[in-house]
GROMACS .gro file of N, CA and C in nm:
model
  459
    1UNK      N    1   1.337   2.446   0.435
    1UNK     CA    2   1.405   2.318   0.401
    1UNK      C    3   1.445   2.304   0.266
    2UNK      N    4   1.572   2.288   0.249
    2UNK     CA    5   1.630   2.269   0.118
    2UNK      C    6   1.583   2.141   0.036
    3UNK      N    7   1.533   2.135  -0.086
    3UNK     CA    8   1.504   2.014  -0.140
    3UNK      C    9   1.578   2.000  -0.279
    4UNK      N   10   1.645   1.896  -0.299
    4UNK     CA   11   1.718   1.880  -0.410
    4UNK      C   12   1.620   1.800  -0.509
    5UNK      N   13   1.651   1.817  -0.646
    5UNK     CA   14   1.568   1.764  -0.748
    5UNK      C   15   1.651   1.767  -0.878
    6UNK      N   16   1.647   1.676  -0.950
    6UNK     CA   17   1.721   1.680  -1.060
    6UNK      C   18   1.611   1.626  -1.192
    7UNK      N   19   1.607   1.700  -1.306
    7UNK     CA   20   1.528   1.680  -1.418
    7UNK      C   21   1.599   1.565  -1.496
    8UNK      N   22   1.530   1.461  -1.518
    8UNK     CA   23   1.606   1.354  -1.593
    8UNK      C   24   1.574   1.376  -1.742
    9UNK      N   25   1.438   1.416  -1.757
    9UNK     CA   26   1.402   1.463  -1.890
    9UNK      C   27   1.300   1.561  -1.892
   10UNK      N   28   1.227   1.594  -1.995
   10UNK     CA   29   1.120   1.714  -2.015
   10UNK      C   30   1.030   1.707  -1.901
   11UNK      N   31   0.988   1.569  -1.857
   11UNK     CA   32   0.854   1.549  -1.776
   11UNK      C   33   0.879   1.459  -1.651
   12UNK      N   34   1.015   1.439  -1.634
   12UNK     CA   35   1.045   1.343  -1.515
   12UNK      C   36   1.158   1.396  -1.428
   13UNK      N   37   1.142   1.412  -1.295
   13UNK     CA   38   1.227   1.439  -1.205
   13UNK      C   39   1.264   1.363  -1.097
   14UNK      N   40   1.381   1.362  -1.062
   14UNK     CA   41   1.429   1.261  -0.936
   14UNK      C   42   1.457   1.349  -0.831
   15UNK      N   43   1.400   1.294  -0.713
   15UNK     CA   44   1.396   1.369  -0.580
   15UNK      C   45   1.417   1.252  -0.484
   16UNK      N   46   1.393   1.300  -0.346
   16UNK     CA   47   1.412   1.192  -0.233
   16UNK      C   48   1.292   1.215  -0.160
   17UNK      N   49   1.259   1.132  -0.084
   17UNK     CA   50   1.163   1.148   0.027
   17UNK      C   51   1.238   1.171   0.150
   18UNK      N   52   1.163   1.236   0.248
   18UNK     CA   53   1.208   1.270   0.363
   18UNK      C   54   1.266   1.161   0.445
   19UNK      N   55   1.226   1.038   0.423
   19UNK     CA   56   1.244   0.911   0.504
   19UNK      C   57   1.372   0.843   0.432
   20UNK      N   58   1.428   0.902   0.304
   20UNK     CA   59   1.541   0.833   0.248
   20UNK      C   60   1.551   0.804   0.114
   21UNK      N   61   1.437   0.687   0.084
   21UNK     CA   62   1.436   0.669  -0.062
   21UNK      C   63   1.429   0.781  -0.184
   22UNK      N   64   1.513   0.744  -0.285
   22UNK     CA   65   1.484   0.855  -0.407
   22UNK      C   66   1.368   0.801  -0.473
   23UNK      N   67   1.316   0.885  -0.548
   23UNK     CA   68   1.196   0.874  -0.627
   23UNK      C   69   1.195   0.951  -0.753
   24UNK      N   70   1.154   0.863  -0.876
   24UNK     CA   71   1.148   0.959  -0.985
   24UNK      C   72   0.990   0.964  -1.002
   25UNK      N   73   0.958   1.098  -1.040
   25UNK     CA   74   0.814   1.161  -1.042
   25UNK      C   75   0.777   1.187  -1.192
   26UNK      N   76   0.656   1.206  -1.245
   26UNK     CA   77   0.618   1.250  -1.368
   26UNK      C   78   0.565   1.418  -1.319
   27UNK      N   79   0.637   1.507  -1.359
   27UNK     CA   80   0.605   1.656  -1.352
   27UNK      C   81   0.476   1.683  -1.406
   28UNK      N   82   0.395   1.619  -1.471
   28UNK     CA   83   0.294   1.640  -1.538
   28UNK      C   84   0.154   1.607  -1.440
   29UNK      N   85   0.192   1.513  -1.343
   29UNK     CA   86   0.101   1.488  -1.249
   29UNK      C   87   0.057   1.601  -1.133
   30UNK      N   88  -0.052   1.613  -1.151
   30UNK     CA   89  -0.101   1.750  -1.054
   30UNK      C   90  -0.166   1.707  -0.900
   31UNK      N   91  -0.136   1.585  -0.856
   31UNK     CA   92  -0.181   1.541  -0.731
   31UNK      C   93  -0.062   1.511  -0.623
   32UNK      N   94  -0.022   1.416  -0.627
   32UNK     CA   95   0.092   1.364  -0.551
   32UNK      C   96   0.235   1.435  -0.575
   33UNK      N   97   0.258   1.436  -0.705
   33UNK     CA   98   0.382   1.477  -0.744
   33UNK      C   99   0.438   1.610  -0.673
   34UNK      N  100   0.347   1.737  -0.716
   34UNK     CA  101   0.390   1.851  -0.639
   34UNK      C  102   0.427   1.855  -0.492
   35UNK      N  103   0.349   1.788  -0.442
   35UNK     CA  104   0.374   1.753  -0.273
   35UNK      C  105   0.483   1.684  -0.243
   36UNK      N  106   0.517   1.592  -0.291
   36UNK     CA  107   0.642   1.511  -0.296
   36UNK      C  108   0.757   1.607  -0.322
   37UNK      N  109   0.746   1.640  -0.442
   37UNK     CA  110   0.883   1.762  -0.472
   37UNK      C  111   0.880   1.863  -0.403
   38UNK      N  112   0.792   1.922  -0.350
   38UNK     CA  113   0.786   2.028  -0.247
   38UNK      C  114   0.819   2.002  -0.107
   39UNK      N  115   0.782   1.899  -0.050
   39UNK     CA  116   0.772   1.860   0.091
   39UNK      C  117   0.852   1.722   0.111
   40UNK      N  118   0.878   1.640   0.032
   40UNK     CA  119   0.934   1.474   0.048
   40UNK      C  120   0.854   1.402   0.103
   41UNK      N  121   0.720   1.431   0.118
   41UNK     CA  122   0.641   1.323   0.183
   41UNK      C  123   0.490   1.353   0.127
   42UNK      N  124   0.410   1.261   0.152
   42UNK     CA  125   0.259   1.259   0.130
   42UNK      C  126   0.177   1.207   0.236
   43UNK      N  127   0.081   1.311   0.267
   43UNK     CA  128  -0.013   1.288   0.394
   43UNK      C  129   0.046   1.208   0.504
   44UNK      N  130   0.134   1.284   0.577
   44UNK     CA  131   0.225   1.231   0.695
   44UNK      C  132   0.120   1.170   0.780
   45UNK      N  133   0.031   1.211   0.829
   45UNK     CA  134  -0.055   1.115   0.912
   45UNK      C  135  -0.084   0.969   0.878
   46UNK      N  136  -0.121   0.966   0.759
   46UNK     CA  137  -0.132   0.816   0.695
   46UNK      C  138   0.017   0.760   0.685
   47UNK      N  139   0.100   0.826   0.646
   47UNK     CA  140   0.243   0.777   0.622
   47UNK      C  141   0.306   0.722   0.767
   48UNK      N  142   0.274   0.796   0.876
   48UNK     CA  143   0.290   0.764   1.033
   48UNK      C  144   0.252   0.628   1.054
   49UNK      N  145   0.117   0.601   1.009
   49UNK     CA  146   0.035   0.495   1.051
   49UNK      C  147   0.095   0.373   0.978
   50UNK      N  148   0.112   0.393   0.844
   50UNK     CA  149   0.166   0.304   0.771
   50UNK      C  150   0.304   0.225   0.805
   51UNK      N  151   0.388   0.332   0.836
   51UNK     CA  152   0.529   0.280   0.872
   51UNK      C  153   0.520   0.204   1.030
   52UNK      N  154   0.418   0.263   1.089
   52UNK     CA  155   0.415   0.186   1.220
   52UNK      C  156   0.362   0.044   1.220
   53UNK      N  157   0.308   0.001   1.106
   53UNK     CA  158   0.268  -0.133   1.082
   53UNK      C  159   0.359  -0.218   1.003
   54UNK      N  160   0.423  -0.163   0.944
   54UNK     CA  161   0.528  -0.229   0.837
   54UNK      C  162   0.655  -0.274   0.906
   55UNK      N  163   0.661  -0.418   0.905
   55UNK     CA  164   0.788  -0.442   0.994
   55UNK      C  165   0.874  -0.531   0.918
   56UNK      N  166   1.016  -0.533   0.964
   56UNK     CA  167   1.113  -0.629   0.877
   56UNK      C  168   1.072  -0.765   0.841
   57UNK      N  169   1.089  -0.809   0.741
   57UNK     CA  170   1.061  -0.946   0.702
   57UNK      C  171   0.912  -0.966   0.647
   58UNK      N  172   0.815  -0.876   0.644
   58UNK     CA  173   0.687  -0.873   0.604
   58UNK      C  174   0.675  -0.878   0.448
   59UNK      N  175   0.545  -0.917   0.395
   59UNK     CA  176   0.511  -0.898   0.266
   59UNK      C  177   0.421  -0.793   0.246
   60UNK      N  178   0.431  -0.680   0.157
   60UNK     CA  179   0.334  -0.601   0.134
   60UNK      C  180   0.303  -0.584  -0.018
   61UNK      N  181   0.148  -0.578  -0.038
   61UNK     CA  182   0.144  -0.572  -0.154
   61UNK      C  183   0.082  -0.422  -0.177
   62UNK      N  184   0.110  -0.355  -0.273
   62UNK     CA  185   0.065  -0.225  -0.315
   62UNK      C  186  -0.012  -0.221  -0.440
   63UNK      N  187  -0.150  -0.219  -0.445
   63UNK     CA  188  -0.210  -0.242  -0.572
   63UNK      C  189  -0.248  -0.097  -0.601
   64UNK      N  190  -0.227  -0.052  -0.739
   64UNK     CA  191  -0.237   0.075  -0.788
   64UNK      C  192  -0.143   0.163  -0.728
   65UNK      N  193  -0.012   0.119  -0.732
   65UNK     CA  194   0.097   0.187  -0.652
   65UNK      C  195   0.114   0.337  -0.686
   66UNK      N  196   0.069   0.385  -0.811
   66UNK     CA  197   0.085   0.519  -0.862
   66UNK      C  198   0.228   0.544  -0.872
   67UNK      N  199   0.312   0.650  -0.820
   67UNK     CA  200   0.446   0.682  -0.821
   67UNK      C  201   0.527   0.590  -0.736
   68UNK      N  202   0.461   0.503  -0.660
   68UNK     CA  203   0.533   0.398  -0.558
   68UNK      C  204   0.578   0.454  -0.436
   69UNK      N  205   0.514   0.574  -0.378
   69UNK     CA  206   0.559   0.636  -0.254
   69UNK      C  207   0.556   0.548  -0.141
   70UNK      N  208   0.423   0.445  -0.150
   70UNK     CA  209   0.415   0.354  -0.017
   70UNK      C  210   0.499   0.240  -0.046
   71UNK      N  211   0.522   0.192  -0.184
   71UNK     CA  212   0.608   0.070  -0.202
   71UNK      C  213   0.749   0.115  -0.175
   72UNK      N  214   0.797   0.225  -0.198
   72UNK     CA  215   0.931   0.252  -0.158
   72UNK      C  216   0.939   0.257  -0.007
   73UNK      N  217   0.853   0.311   0.057
   73UNK     CA  218   0.867   0.310   0.197
   73UNK      C  219   0.845   0.169   0.247
   74UNK      N  220   0.763   0.077   0.204
   74UNK     CA  221   0.755  -0.046   0.243
   74UNK      C  222   0.874  -0.107   0.207
   75UNK      N  223   0.956  -0.093   0.085
   75UNK     CA  224   1.077  -0.172   0.082
   75UNK      C  225   1.172  -0.135   0.166
   76UNK      N  226   1.184   0.002   0.223
   76UNK     CA  227   1.297   0.029   0.309
   76UNK      C  228   1.228  -0.043   0.440
   77UNK      N  229   1.126  -0.028   0.477
   77UNK     CA  230   1.074  -0.079   0.611
   77UNK      C  231   1.097  -0.258   0.627
   78UNK      N  232   1.045  -0.317   0.506
   78UNK     CA  233   1.077  -0.480   0.531
   78UNK      C  234   1.200  -0.525   0.502
   79UNK      N  235   1.282  -0.432   0.442
   79UNK     CA  236   1.417  -0.485   0.430
   79UNK      C  237   1.453  -0.591   0.340
   80UNK      N  238   1.564  -0.635   0.323
   80UNK     CA  239   1.613  -0.728   0.240
   80UNK      C  240   1.534  -0.868   0.263
   81UNK      N  241   1.490  -0.886   0.395
   81UNK     CA  242   1.445  -1.054   0.429
   81UNK      C  243   1.299  -1.040   0.412
   82UNK      N  244   1.233  -0.908   0.370
   82UNK     CA  245   1.071  -0.904   0.325
   82UNK      C  246   1.055  -0.894   0.177
   83UNK      N  247   0.928  -0.883   0.130
   83UNK     CA  248   0.904  -0.846   0.000
   83UNK      C  249   0.784  -0.740  -0.017
   84UNK      N  250   0.807  -0.694  -0.135
   84UNK     CA  251   0.692  -0.596  -0.166
   84UNK      C  252   0.647  -0.623  -0.297
   85UNK      N  253   0.496  -0.631  -0.329
   85UNK     CA  254   0.449  -0.666  -0.470
   85UNK      C  255   0.377  -0.532  -0.492
   86UNK      N  256   0.428  -0.478  -0.617
   86UNK     CA  257   0.390  -0.349  -0.638
   86UNK      C  258   0.311  -0.364  -0.796
   87UNK      N  259   0.181  -0.316  -0.769
   87UNK     CA  260   0.115  -0.340  -0.904
   87UNK      C  261   0.056  -0.211  -0.967
   88UNK      N  262   0.093  -0.197  -1.086
   88UNK     CA  263   0.066  -0.052  -1.141
   88UNK      C  264   0.076  -0.094  -1.303
   89UNK      N  265  -0.037  -0.071  -1.363
   89UNK     CA  266  -0.044  -0.086  -1.531
   89UNK      C  267  -0.024   0.027  -1.608
   90UNK      N  268  -0.009   0.124  -1.542
   90UNK     CA  269   0.016   0.268  -1.632
   90UNK      C  270   0.163   0.258  -1.668
   91UNK      N  271   0.214   0.254  -1.815
   91UNK     CA  272   0.330   0.253  -1.838
   91UNK      C  273   0.426   0.366  -1.801
   92UNK      N  274   0.384   0.478  -1.785
   92UNK     CA  275   0.449   0.582  -1.754
   92UNK      C  276   0.500   0.560  -1.608
   93UNK      N  277   0.396   0.518  -1.517
   93UNK     CA  278   0.452   0.528  -1.378
   93UNK      C  279   0.524   0.374  -1.350
   94UNK      N  280   0.485   0.287  -1.438
   94UNK     CA  281   0.569   0.153  -1.430
   94UNK      C  282   0.708   0.183  -1.446
   95UNK      N  283   0.748   0.252  -1.568
   95UNK     CA  284   0.877   0.313  -1.591
   95UNK      C  285   0.927   0.374  -1.480
   96UNK      N  286   0.857   0.456  -1.429
   96UNK     CA  287   0.927   0.565  -1.313
   96UNK      C  288   0.945   0.441  -1.177
   97UNK      N  289   0.853   0.369  -1.178
   97UNK     CA  290   0.862   0.273  -1.053
   97UNK      C  291   0.990   0.193  -1.065
   98UNK      N  292   1.011   0.147  -1.191
   98UNK     CA  293   1.150   0.043  -1.211
   98UNK      C  294   1.254   0.117  -1.204
   99UNK      N  295   1.267   0.252  -1.241
   99UNK     CA  296   1.390   0.328  -1.198
   99UNK      C  297   1.388   0.372  -1.063
  100UNK      N  298   1.300   0.395  -1.011
  100UNK     CA  299   1.310   0.434  -0.851
  100UNK      C  300   1.348   0.325  -0.792
  101UNK      N  301   1.293   0.181  -0.790
  101UNK     CA  302   1.362   0.053  -0.713
  101UNK      C  303   1.504   0.020  -0.750
  102UNK      N  304   1.532   0.056  -0.886
  102UNK     CA  305   1.655   0.036  -0.918
  102UNK      C  306   1.774   0.134  -0.853
  103UNK      N  307   1.735   0.260  -0.857
  103UNK     CA  308   1.840   0.358  -0.783
  103UNK      C  309   1.845   0.352  -0.635
  104UNK      N  310   1.748   0.277  -0.592
  104UNK     CA  311   1.737   0.256  -0.439
  104UNK      C  312   1.825   0.128  -0.405
  105UNK      N  313   1.832   0.026  -0.504
  105UNK     CA  314   1.884  -0.091  -0.477
  105UNK      C  315   1.773  -0.184  -0.433
  106UNK      N  316   1.659  -0.176  -0.430
  106UNK     CA  317   1.536  -0.258  -0.375
  106UNK      C  318   1.522  -0.375  -0.465
  107UNK      N  319   1.594  -0.487  -0.416
  107UNK     CA  320   1.583  -0.620  -0.501
  107UNK      C  321   1.444  -0.674  -0.463
  108UNK      N  322   1.408  -0.653  -0.346
  108UNK     CA  323   1.306  -0.731  -0.265
  108UNK      C  324   1.152  -0.686  -0.336
  109UNK      N  325   1.158  -0.600  -0.420
  109UNK     CA  326   1.033  -0.533  -0.470
  109UNK      C  327   0.998  -0.640  -0.605
  110UNK      N  328   0.871  -0.678  -0.620
  110UNK     CA  329   0.834  -0.740  -0.763
  110UNK      C  330   0.739  -0.655  -0.822
  111UNK      N  331   0.770  -0.600  -0.930
  111UNK     CA  332   0.678  -0.492  -1.003
  111UNK      C  333   0.586  -0.567  -1.103
  112UNK      N  334   0.475  -0.562  -1.080
  112UNK     CA  335   0.375  -0.634  -1.183
  112UNK      C  336   0.303  -0.534  -1.246
  113UNK      N  337   0.302  -0.541  -1.397
  113UNK     CA  338   0.248  -0.434  -1.495
  113UNK      C  339   0.114  -0.480  -1.524
  114UNK      N  340  -0.001  -0.494  -1.435
  114UNK     CA  341  -0.128  -0.549  -1.474
  114UNK      C  342  -0.238  -0.480  -1.408
  115UNK      N  343  -0.359  -0.485  -1.450
  115UNK     CA  344  -0.460  -0.432  -1.397
  115UNK      C  345  -0.558  -0.521  -1.322
  116UNK      N  346  -0.630  -0.508  -1.213
  116UNK     CA  347  -0.717  -0.580  -1.179
  116UNK      C  348  -0.854  -0.572  -1.197
  117UNK      N  349  -0.937  -0.676  -1.227
  117UNK     CA  350  -1.069  -0.677  -1.275
  117UNK      C  351  -1.141  -0.804  -1.238
  118UNK      N  352  -1.267  -0.812  -1.269
  118UNK     CA  353  -1.357  -0.900  -1.215
  118UNK      C  354  -1.321  -1.038  -1.286
  119UNK      N  355  -1.271  -1.022  -1.418
  119UNK     CA  356  -1.219  -1.141  -1.486
  119UNK      C  357  -1.104  -1.099  -1.558
  120UNK      N  358  -1.040  -1.227  -1.616
  120UNK     CA  359  -0.915  -1.202  -1.689
  120UNK      C  360  -0.951  -1.197  -1.833
  121UNK      N  361  -0.887  -1.081  -1.886
  121UNK     CA  362  -0.924  -1.045  -2.012
  121UNK      C  363  -0.812  -0.909  -2.061
  122UNK      N  364  -0.788  -0.878  -2.176
  122UNK     CA  365  -0.729  -0.780  -2.206
  122UNK      C  366  -0.820  -0.639  -2.185
  123UNK      N  367  -0.784  -0.564  -2.122
  123UNK     CA  368  -0.854  -0.443  -2.112
  123UNK      C  369  -0.809  -0.314  -2.152
  124UNK      N  370  -0.868  -0.209  -2.184
  124UNK     CA  371  -0.846  -0.077  -2.208
  124UNK      C  372  -0.817   0.015  -2.083
  125UNK      N  373  -0.696   0.091  -2.056
  125UNK     CA  374  -0.660   0.139  -1.924
  125UNK      C  375  -0.686   0.298  -1.994
  126UNK      N  376  -0.768   0.396  -1.925
  126UNK     CA  377  -0.784   0.533  -1.954
  126UNK      C  378  -0.705   0.610  -1.852
  127UNK      N  379  -0.615   0.680  -1.911
  127UNK     CA  380  -0.518   0.743  -1.833
  127UNK      C  381  -0.530   0.898  -1.844
  128UNK      N  382  -0.565   0.951  -1.751
  128UNK     CA  383  -0.564   1.093  -1.765
  128UNK      C  384  -0.431   1.174  -1.741
  129UNK      N  385  -0.403   1.276  -1.836
  129UNK     CA  386  -0.284   1.301  -1.847
  129UNK      C  387  -0.230   1.389  -1.737
  130UNK      N  388  -0.299   1.471  -1.628
  130UNK     CA  389  -0.267   1.548  -1.542
  130UNK      C  390  -0.271   1.466  -1.385
  131UNK      N  391  -0.333   1.350  -1.401
  131UNK     CA  392  -0.381   1.274  -1.256
  131UNK      C  393  -0.358   1.140  -1.295
  132UNK      N  394  -0.234   1.091  -1.288
  132UNK     CA  395  -0.191   0.962  -1.318
  132UNK      C  396  -0.242   0.859  -1.254
  133UNK      N  397  -0.289   0.895  -1.115
  133UNK     CA  398  -0.355   0.787  -1.029
  133UNK      C  399  -0.496   0.767  -1.039
  134UNK      N  400  -0.545   0.847  -1.138
  134UNK     CA  401  -0.689   0.833  -1.181
  134UNK      C  402  -0.708   0.738  -1.285
  135UNK      N  403  -0.624   0.665  -1.332
  135UNK     CA  404  -0.631   0.579  -1.446
  135UNK      C  405  -0.741   0.482  -1.396
  136UNK      N  406  -0.821   0.425  -1.518
  136UNK     CA  407  -0.926   0.336  -1.484
  136UNK      C  408  -0.955   0.233  -1.619
  137UNK      N  409  -1.012   0.136  -1.584
  137UNK     CA  410  -1.050   0.028  -1.696
  137UNK      C  411  -1.163   0.066  -1.727
  138UNK      N  412  -1.248   0.144  -1.670
  138UNK     CA  413  -1.382   0.191  -1.709
  138UNK      C  414  -1.356   0.328  -1.783
  139UNK      N  415  -1.434   0.340  -1.884
  139UNK     CA  416  -1.459   0.460  -2.000
  139UNK      C  417  -1.475   0.573  -1.893
  140UNK      N  418  -1.394   0.672  -1.909
  140UNK     CA  419  -1.433   0.815  -1.849
  140UNK      C  420  -1.449   0.907  -1.933
  141UNK      N  421  -1.509   1.026  -1.916
  141UNK     CA  422  -1.500   1.135  -1.980
  141UNK      C  423  -1.397   1.190  -2.057
  142UNK      N  424  -1.417   1.226  -2.180
  142UNK     CA  425  -1.301   1.288  -2.276
  142UNK      C  426  -1.228   1.390  -2.189
  143UNK      N  427  -1.300   1.474  -2.135
  143UNK     CA  428  -1.236   1.583  -2.058
  143UNK      C  429  -1.139   1.551  -1.945
  144UNK      N  430  -1.181   1.446  -1.906
  144UNK     CA  431  -1.088   1.387  -1.784
  144UNK      C  432  -0.959   1.329  -1.849
  145UNK      N  433  -0.967   1.275  -1.961
  145UNK     CA  434  -0.855   1.211  -2.023
  145UNK      C  435  -0.771   1.301  -2.117
  146UNK      N  436  -0.814   1.431  -2.102
  146UNK     CA  437  -0.733   1.510  -2.204
  146UNK      C  438  -0.588   1.503  -2.170
  147UNK      N  439  -0.511   1.491  -2.294
  147UNK     CA  440  -0.359   1.488  -2.281
  147UNK      C  441  -0.328   1.348  -2.231
  148UNK      N  442  -0.413   1.252  -2.183
  148UNK     CA  443  -0.360   1.118  -2.146
  148UNK      C  444  -0.361   1.043  -2.237
  149UNK      N  445  -0.382   0.902  -2.236
  149UNK     CA  446  -0.364   0.807  -2.319
  149UNK      C  447  -0.474   0.674  -2.290
  150UNK      N  448  -0.507   0.625  -2.401
  150UNK     CA  449  -0.585   0.514  -2.378
  150UNK      C  450  -0.501   0.372  -2.437
  151UNK      N  451  -0.483   0.277  -2.351
  151UNK     CA  452  -0.381   0.189  -2.354
  151UNK      C  453  -0.433   0.045  -2.346
  152UNK      N  454  -0.401  -0.063  -2.398
  152UNK     CA  455  -0.431  -0.216  -2.368
  152UNK      C  456  -0.336  -0.231  -2.275
  153UNK      N  457  -0.402  -0.319  -2.197
  153UNK     CA  458  -0.324  -0.370  -2.076
  153UNK      C  459  -0.362  -0.522  -2.050
   0.00000   0.00000   0.00000
């Protein structure tokens, strides 16, 4: 299977999912990104169940959206009459999500740059450099955050 991808800068690639939507990915990420780049999908068995449940006109909330894989699939499935609320505090992922929704023309997606916590306050987001989906508002070992960032959200 031939896969097309375009590097948009030193750490970002544009590719597409086998289901159609285009997606921007951080090439430094070592979990989801390599699988999506190589195969155009992530955990097919979970994706199949997800797509069987999401219908046109529905509202879907994706908390901790990461690269937006499920948010993009949800936006396609709910169509223009539905809504997708996508929550992702990591600024790198948030930027890629914004670009992914724009290139696909998904106006039914509302992107929220917030982190969830037991109380409302400004928190520190610890982001590992190689596993962007592993960001946490709880302090994590330095070895886990190598090449990552500590951000206020």
